[in-house]
């Protein structure tokens, strides 16, 4: 299959490396420096070059704030039988965009962000495939993700954004609050250092990605849950309620079993 990857960032490079030995792959990236380590794939810098390559599948791996713009640039140069796809972590507006585009489409969300995951061993990682999409496109990605031994879940666009609000919104908000309260520590403990590593990794992500996940309409409810639990914990601590903290610890241990 002829596959066009949009963007040569971490995930774009990952998909290029993954697919280039079994398929004919091209990468469209405006910044030539980002393609320095791209091999076994054709390199493109202008959307006009896409027409001659004539891809059968497009995988959009650009940063979230440029996802729709990247599609707009290449759609005029695609054949009508081409399948377009994205790996965006926030799917807001994508369903409407796809339906208006007239192209067959498939949408997935690898839940193994390159900041924390070991891209060489993904057996304990998850991925989401949106159920609303082209059948053959979904089969293609299911095959890829199965070969990576990923745990595959299938959700609608609506269900996906609900899952993201919980699975990303809560840890993102919690980590940001942790980082916002931090002061320099001369002798940090192991737990503190681990939290700091998570915070540094999170804050190395694209600002627009962080913003979109937090601005997901379903995220505020999850943050309110954090506020409620903090209020309960603070009350127990202020009252020095030994029985209360024991019950609270039992409750949260059950949550993570």
C-alpha atoms as a printed R data frame, in Angstrom:
    type eleno elety resid chain resno       x      y      z
1   ATOM     1    CA   UNK     A     1   0.000  0.000  0.000
2   ATOM     2    CA   UNK     A     2   1.135  3.565 -0.693
3   ATOM     3    CA   UNK     A     3   0.947  5.511  2.563
4   ATOM     4    CA   UNK     A     4   1.498  9.210  3.160
5   ATOM     5    CA   UNK     A     5   2.453 10.294  6.686
6   ATOM     6    CA   UNK     A     6   1.833 13.936  7.532
7   ATOM     7    CA   UNK     A     7   4.424 15.255  9.971
8   ATOM     8    CA   UNK     A     8   7.844 13.921 10.979
9   ATOM     9    CA   UNK     A     9   7.536 14.421 14.715
10  ATOM    10    CA   UNK     A    10   7.795 11.607 17.257
11  ATOM    11    CA   UNK     A    11   4.616  9.811 16.213
12  ATOM    12    CA   UNK     A    12   5.067 10.551 12.520
13  ATOM    13    CA   UNK     A    13   8.555  9.063 12.635
14  ATOM    14    CA   UNK     A    14   7.234  6.111 14.626
15  ATOM    15    CA   UNK     A    15   4.604  5.258 12.021
16  ATOM    16    CA   UNK     A    16   7.073  5.792  9.190
17  ATOM    17    CA   UNK     A    17   9.565  3.377 10.728
18  ATOM    18    CA   UNK     A    18   6.803  0.907 11.515
19  ATOM    19    CA   UNK     A    19   5.292  0.849  8.031
20  ATOM    20    CA   UNK     A    20   8.154  1.557  5.659
21  ATOM    21    CA   UNK     A    21   9.402 -2.037  5.349
22  ATOM    22    CA   UNK     A    22   6.014 -3.457  4.354
23  ATOM    23    CA   UNK     A    23   4.585 -0.514  2.408
24  ATOM    24    CA   UNK     A    24   5.658  2.314  0.119
25  ATOM    25    CA   UNK     A    25   5.771  5.295  2.474
26  ATOM    26    CA   UNK     A    26   6.213  9.024  1.926
27  ATOM    27    CA   UNK     A    27   6.505 11.734  4.579
28  ATOM    28    CA   UNK     A    28   5.281 15.297  4.106
29  ATOM    29    CA   UNK     A    29   7.099 17.681  6.467
30  ATOM    30    CA   UNK     A    30   7.774 21.379  5.870
31  ATOM    31    CA   UNK     A    31  10.791 21.489  8.181
32  ATOM    32    CA   UNK     A    32  13.618 19.533  6.460
33  ATOM    33    CA   UNK     A    33  15.555 19.270  9.729
34  ATOM    34    CA   UNK     A    34  12.845 17.037 11.163
35  ATOM    35    CA   UNK     A    35  13.385 14.549  8.347
36  ATOM    36    CA   UNK     A    36  17.104 14.059  9.007
37  ATOM    37    CA   UNK     A    37  16.565 10.596 10.444
38  ATOM    38    CA   UNK     A    38  13.798  9.479  8.082
39  ATOM    39    CA   UNK     A    39  14.975  6.538  5.989
40  ATOM    40    CA   UNK     A    40  13.404  4.013  3.631
41  ATOM    41    CA   UNK     A    41  10.700  6.572  2.819
42  ATOM    42    CA   UNK     A    42  10.196  9.316  0.263
43  ATOM    43    CA   UNK     A    43  10.542 12.852  1.647
44  ATOM    44    CA   UNK     A    44   8.244 15.692  0.626
45  ATOM    45    CA   UNK     A    45   8.094 19.338  1.643
46  ATOM    46    CA   UNK     A    46   5.251 20.626 -0.545
47  ATOM    47    CA   UNK     A    47   1.637 19.379 -0.715
48  ATOM    48    CA   UNK     A    48   1.811 19.484 -4.528
49  ATOM    49    CA   UNK     A    49   4.250 16.557 -4.438
50  ATOM    50    CA   UNK     A    50   1.497 14.345 -3.024
51  ATOM    51    CA   UNK     A    51  -0.373 14.128 -6.319
52  ATOM    52    CA   UNK     A    52   2.357 12.191 -8.112
53  ATOM    53    CA   UNK     A    53   2.840  9.835 -5.165
54  ATOM    54    CA   UNK     A    54  -0.932  9.128 -5.197
55  ATOM    55    CA   UNK     A    55  -1.322  7.595 -1.721
56  ATOM    56    CA   UNK     A    56  -4.005  5.069 -0.862
57  ATOM    57    CA   UNK     A    57  -3.905  6.046  2.828
58  ATOM    58    CA   UNK     A    58  -2.982  9.274  4.635
59  ATOM    59    CA   UNK     A    59  -2.006  9.179  8.313
60  ATOM    60    CA   UNK     A    60  -2.130 12.651  9.835
61  ATOM    61    CA   UNK     A    61   0.458 12.860 12.645
62  ATOM    62    CA   UNK     A    62   0.934 16.636 12.901
63  ATOM    63    CA   UNK     A    63   0.347 18.465 16.184
64  ATOM    64    CA   UNK     A    64  -3.263 18.792 17.209
65  ATOM    65    CA   UNK     A    65  -3.626 22.484 16.409
66  ATOM    66    CA   UNK     A    66  -2.565 21.862 12.797
67  ATOM    67    CA   UNK     A    67  -4.486 18.627 12.135
68  ATOM    68    CA   UNK     A    68  -7.309 20.123 10.071
69  ATOM    69    CA   UNK     A    69  -4.986 22.547  8.268
70  ATOM    70    CA   UNK     A    70  -2.742 19.646  7.255
71  ATOM    71    CA   UNK     A    71  -5.744 17.821  5.807
72  ATOM    72    CA   UNK     A    72  -6.872 20.950  3.949
73  ATOM    73    CA   UNK     A    73  -3.465 21.261  2.283
74  ATOM    74    CA   UNK     A    74  -3.348 17.715  0.881
75  ATOM    75    CA   UNK     A    75  -6.985 16.860  0.114
76  ATOM    76    CA   UNK     A    76  -6.927 18.645 -3.275
77  ATOM    77    CA   UNK     A    77  -4.083 16.343 -4.356
78  ATOM    78    CA   UNK     A    78  -5.626 13.035 -3.279
79  ATOM    79    CA   UNK     A    79  -7.538 10.577 -5.442
80  ATOM    80    CA   UNK     A    80 -11.159 10.007 -4.489
81  ATOM    81    CA   UNK     A    81 -10.425  6.457 -3.323
82  ATOM    82    CA   UNK     A    82  -7.805  7.527 -0.769
83  ATOM    83    CA   UNK     A    83  -8.562  6.907  2.900
84  ATOM    84    CA   UNK     A    84  -7.651  9.733  5.270
85  ATOM    85    CA   UNK     A    85  -6.899  9.133  8.935
86  ATOM    86    CA   UNK     A    86  -5.699 10.801 12.115
87  ATOM    87    CA   UNK     A    87  -4.199  9.767 15.455
88  ATOM    88    CA   UNK     A    88  -5.379 12.846 17.368
89  ATOM    89    CA   UNK     A    89  -5.926 12.557 21.116
90  ATOM    90    CA   UNK     A    90  -8.883 14.945 20.963
91  ATOM    91    CA   UNK     A    91 -11.508 14.261 18.312
92  ATOM    92    CA   UNK     A    92 -13.552 17.466 18.627
93  ATOM    93    CA   UNK     A    93 -14.804 18.597 15.193
94  ATOM    94    CA   UNK     A    94 -13.135 15.675 13.386
95  ATOM    95    CA   UNK     A    95 -16.337 13.712 12.750
96  ATOM    96    CA   UNK     A    96 -17.979 16.725 11.132
97  ATOM    97    CA   UNK     A    97 -14.843 17.449  9.120
98  ATOM    98    CA   UNK     A    98 -14.592 13.890  7.825
99  ATOM    99    CA   UNK     A    99 -18.237 13.713  6.831
100 ATOM   100    CA   UNK     A   100 -17.980 16.974  4.891
101 ATOM   101    CA   UNK     A   101 -14.702 15.983  3.201
102 ATOM   102    CA   UNK     A   102 -16.274 13.288  1.062
103 ATOM   103    CA   UNK     A   103 -13.316 10.961  1.652
104 ATOM   104    CA   UNK     A   104 -13.364  7.578  3.310
105 ATOM   105    CA   UNK     A   105 -11.818  7.950  6.753
106 ATOM   106    CA   UNK     A   106 -10.612  6.157  9.838
107 ATOM   107    CA   UNK     A   107  -9.686  7.681 13.191
108 ATOM   108    CA   UNK     A   108  -7.543  6.105 15.904
109 ATOM   109    CA   UNK     A   109  -5.845  7.218 19.095
110 ATOM   110    CA   UNK     A   110  -2.663  5.435 20.205
111 ATOM   111    CA   UNK     A   111  -2.726  5.870 23.977
112 ATOM   112    CA   UNK     A   112   1.035  5.358 24.202
113 ATOM   113    CA   UNK     A   113   2.322  8.918 23.995
114 ATOM   114    CA   UNK     A   114   6.023  9.048 23.068
115 ATOM   115    CA   UNK     A   115   6.862 11.001 26.232
116 ATOM   116    CA   UNK     A   116   6.378  8.059 28.593
117 ATOM   117    CA   UNK     A   117   5.910  4.888 26.554
118 ATOM   118    CA   UNK     A   118   8.668  2.542 25.478
119 ATOM   119    CA   UNK     A   119   7.977  2.468 21.749
120 ATOM   120    CA   UNK     A   120  10.011 -0.706 21.458
121 ATOM   121    CA   UNK     A   121   7.727 -2.635 23.817
122 ATOM   122    CA   UNK     A   122   4.037 -1.732 23.774
123 ATOM   123    CA   UNK     A   123   2.473 -4.923 25.118
124 ATOM   124    CA   UNK     A   124   0.966 -3.173 28.137
125 ATOM   125    CA   UNK     A   125  -0.242 -0.129 26.205
126 ATOM   126    CA   UNK     A   126  -3.666  0.668 24.772
127 ATOM   127    CA   UNK     A   127  -5.072  2.122 21.587
128 ATOM   128    CA   UNK     A   128  -8.508  3.277 20.504
129 ATOM   129    CA   UNK     A   129 -10.090  2.818 17.089
130 ATOM   130    CA   UNK     A   130 -13.152  4.942 16.344
131 ATOM   131    CA   UNK     A   131 -16.025  2.689 15.277
132 ATOM   132    CA   UNK     A   132 -17.428  5.310 12.904
133 ATOM   133    CA   UNK     A   133 -15.218  4.972  9.869
134 ATOM   134    CA   UNK     A   134 -14.240  3.010  6.797
135 ATOM   135    CA   UNK     A   135 -14.291 -0.744  7.357
136 ATOM   136    CA   UNK     A   136 -11.089 -1.505  5.443
137 ATOM   137    CA   UNK     A   137  -9.343  1.422  7.136
138 ATOM   138    CA   UNK     A   138 -10.245  0.051 10.549
139 ATOM   139    CA   UNK     A   139  -9.022 -3.426  9.552
140 ATOM   140    CA   UNK     A   140  -5.685 -1.934  8.461
141 ATOM   141    CA   UNK     A   141  -5.088 -0.241 11.825
142 ATOM   142    CA   UNK     A   142  -6.354 -3.244 13.776
143 ATOM   143    CA   UNK     A   143  -3.740 -5.346 12.011
144 ATOM   144    CA   UNK     A   144  -0.966 -2.848 12.799
145 ATOM   145    CA   UNK     A   145  -1.937 -2.495 16.448
146 ATOM   146    CA   UNK     A   146  -2.403 -6.255 16.869
147 ATOM   147    CA   UNK     A   147   1.122 -6.868 15.596
148 ATOM   148    CA   UNK     A   148   2.346 -4.419 18.235
149 ATOM   149    CA   UNK     A   149   0.432 -6.459 20.856
150 ATOM   150    CA   UNK     A   150  -1.564 -3.410 21.883
151 ATOM   151    CA   UNK     A   151  -4.842 -3.675 23.761
152 ATOM   152    CA   UNK     A   152  -7.417 -2.412 21.257
153 ATOM   153    CA   UNK     A   153 -10.637 -0.676 22.250
154 ATOM   154    CA   UNK     A   154 -13.324  0.545 19.885
155 ATOM   155    CA   UNK     A   155 -15.420  3.630 20.684
156 ATOM   156    CA   UNK     A   156 -17.528  6.172 18.855
157 ATOM   157    CA   UNK     A   157 -16.216  9.738 18.552
158 ATOM   158    CA   UNK     A   158 -18.483 10.711 21.468
159 ATOM   159    CA   UNK     A   159 -17.374  7.804 23.649
160 ATOM   160    CA   UNK     A   160 -13.722  8.502 22.853
161 ATOM   161    CA   UNK     A   161 -13.866 12.051 24.152
162 ATOM   162    CA   UNK     A   162 -15.546 10.855 27.351
163 ATOM   163    CA   UNK     A   163 -12.762  8.319 27.897
164 ATOM   164    CA   UNK     A   164 -10.080 10.934 27.188
165 ATOM   165    CA   UNK     A   165 -11.635 13.366 29.671
166 ATOM   166    CA   UNK     A   166 -11.243 10.703 32.355
167 ATOM   167    CA   UNK     A   167  -8.010  8.963 31.380
168 ATOM   168    CA   UNK     A   168  -6.106 12.111 30.396
169 ATOM   169    CA   UNK     A   169  -8.006 14.999 31.979
170 ATOM   170    CA   UNK     A   170  -7.667 13.735 35.560
171 ATOM   171    CA   UNK     A   171  -3.915 12.915 35.490
172 ATOM   172    CA   UNK     A   172  -3.136 16.053 33.475
173 ATOM   173    CA   UNK     A   173  -4.965 18.325 35.920
174 ATOM   174    CA   UNK     A   174  -3.552 16.514 38.981
175 ATOM   175    CA   UNK     A   175  -0.002 16.747 37.654
176 ATOM   176    CA   UNK     A   176  -0.389 20.441 36.817
177 ATOM   177    CA   UNK     A   177  -1.624 21.219 40.326
178 ATOM   178    CA   UNK     A   178   1.305 19.262 41.770
179 ATOM   179    CA   UNK     A   179   3.761 21.232 39.626
180 ATOM   180    CA   UNK     A   180   2.061 24.547 40.435
181 ATOM   181    CA   UNK     A   181   2.624 24.048 44.174
182 ATOM   182    CA   UNK     A   182   6.243 22.919 43.940
183 ATOM   183    CA   UNK     A   183   9.236 24.636 45.481
184 ATOM   184    CA   UNK     A   184  12.882 23.645 45.147
185 ATOM   185    CA   UNK     A   185  13.740 20.594 47.246
186 ATOM   186    CA   UNK     A   186  17.316 20.035 48.405
187 ATOM   187    CA   UNK     A   187  16.638 16.469 49.470
188 ATOM   188    CA   UNK     A   188  13.639 15.163 47.493
189 ATOM   189    CA   UNK     A   189  12.323 11.702 48.300
190 ATOM   190    CA   UNK     A   190  11.767  8.945 45.742
191 ATOM   191    CA   UNK     A   191   8.033  9.609 45.421
192 ATOM   192    CA   UNK     A   192   8.626 13.317 44.918
193 ATOM   193    CA   UNK     A   193  11.228 12.671 42.214
194 ATOM   194    CA   UNK     A   194   8.902 10.295 40.384
195 ATOM   195    CA   UNK     A   195   6.125 12.873 40.413
196 ATOM   196    CA   UNK     A   196   8.538 15.506 39.170
197 ATOM   197    CA   UNK     A   197   9.581 13.279 36.274
198 ATOM   198    CA   UNK     A   198   5.940 12.846 35.316
199 ATOM   199    CA   UNK     A   199   5.376 16.602 35.561
200 ATOM   200    CA   UNK     A   200   8.403 17.393 33.386
201 ATOM   201    CA   UNK     A   201   7.274 14.860 30.798
202 ATOM   202    CA   UNK     A   202   3.752 16.242 30.730
203 ATOM   203    CA   UNK     A   203   4.910 19.838 30.439
204 ATOM   204    CA   UNK     A   204   7.167 18.937 27.525
205 ATOM   205    CA   UNK     A   205   4.035 18.188 25.505
206 ATOM   206    CA   UNK     A   206   2.602 20.660 23.019
207 ATOM   207    CA   UNK     A   207   0.686 23.472 24.780
208 ATOM   208    CA   UNK     A   208  -2.195 23.171 22.359
209 ATOM   209    CA   UNK     A   209  -2.576 19.464 23.110
210 ATOM   210    CA   UNK     A   210  -2.688 20.126 26.850
211 ATOM   211    CA   UNK     A   211  -5.164 22.962 26.315
212 ATOM   212    CA   UNK     A   212  -7.505 20.932 24.116
213 ATOM   213    CA   UNK     A   213  -7.604 18.029 26.562
214 ATOM   214    CA   UNK     A   214  -8.369 20.383 29.450
215 ATOM   215    CA   UNK     A   215 -10.922 22.298 27.360
216 ATOM   216    CA   UNK     A   216 -12.718 19.085 26.406
217 ATOM   217    CA   UNK     A   217 -16.330 19.825 27.492
218 ATOM   218    CA   UNK     A   218 -16.253 16.652 29.587
219 ATOM   219    CA   UNK     A   219 -13.075 17.520 31.510
220 ATOM   220    CA   UNK     A   220 -14.525 20.060 34.006
221 ATOM   221    CA   UNK     A   221 -16.692 17.362 35.582
222 ATOM   222    CA   UNK     A   222 -13.602 15.219 36.154
223 ATOM   223    CA   UNK     A   223 -11.713 18.130 37.725
224 ATOM   224    CA   UNK     A   224 -14.704 18.765 40.003
225 ATOM   225    CA   UNK     A   225 -14.317 15.178 41.191
226 ATOM   226    CA   UNK     A   226 -10.713 15.965 42.138
227 ATOM   227    CA   UNK     A   227 -11.871 19.038 44.050
228 ATOM   228    CA   UNK     A   228 -14.475 16.980 45.919
229 ATOM   229    CA   UNK     A   229 -11.916 14.367 46.945
230 ATOM   230    CA   UNK     A   230  -9.431 17.036 48.046
231 ATOM   231    CA   UNK     A   231 -12.122 18.608 50.213
232 ATOM   232    CA   UNK     A   232 -12.865 15.257 51.847
233 ATOM   233    CA   UNK     A   233  -9.176 14.540 52.439
234 ATOM   234    CA   UNK     A   234  -8.480 18.038 53.764
235 ATOM   235    CA   UNK     A   235 -11.353 17.749 56.227
236 ATOM   236    CA   UNK     A   236 -10.043 14.406 57.517
237 ATOM   237    CA   UNK     A   237  -6.533 15.846 57.923
238 ATOM   238    CA   UNK     A   238  -7.706 18.989 59.716
239 ATOM   239    CA   UNK     A   239  -9.765 16.917 62.160
240 ATOM   240    CA   UNK     A   240  -6.894 14.441 62.597
241 ATOM   241    CA   UNK     A   241  -9.518 11.731 62.117
242 ATOM   242    CA   UNK     A   242  -7.612  8.445 62.361
243 ATOM   243    CA   UNK     A   243 -10.654  6.302 61.603
244 ATOM   244    CA   UNK     A   244 -11.543  8.603 58.731
245 ATOM   245    CA   UNK     A   245  -8.113  8.361 57.088
246 ATOM   246    CA   UNK     A   246  -8.132  4.579 57.509
247 ATOM   247    CA   UNK     A   247 -11.497  4.330 55.740
248 ATOM   248    CA   UNK     A   248 -10.333  6.744 53.058
249 ATOM   249    CA   UNK     A   249  -7.175  4.721 52.389
250 ATOM   250    CA   UNK     A   250  -9.212  1.514 52.200
251 ATOM   251    CA   UNK     A   251 -11.519  3.160 49.664
252 ATOM   252    CA   UNK     A   252  -8.764  4.369 47.367
253 ATOM   253    CA   UNK     A   253  -6.861  1.088 47.583
254 ATOM   254    CA   UNK     A   254  -9.978 -0.659 46.288
255 ATOM   255    CA   UNK     A   255 -10.133  1.875 43.463
256 ATOM   256    CA   UNK     A   256  -6.683  0.910 42.174
257 ATOM   257    CA   UNK     A   257  -6.936 -2.860 42.667
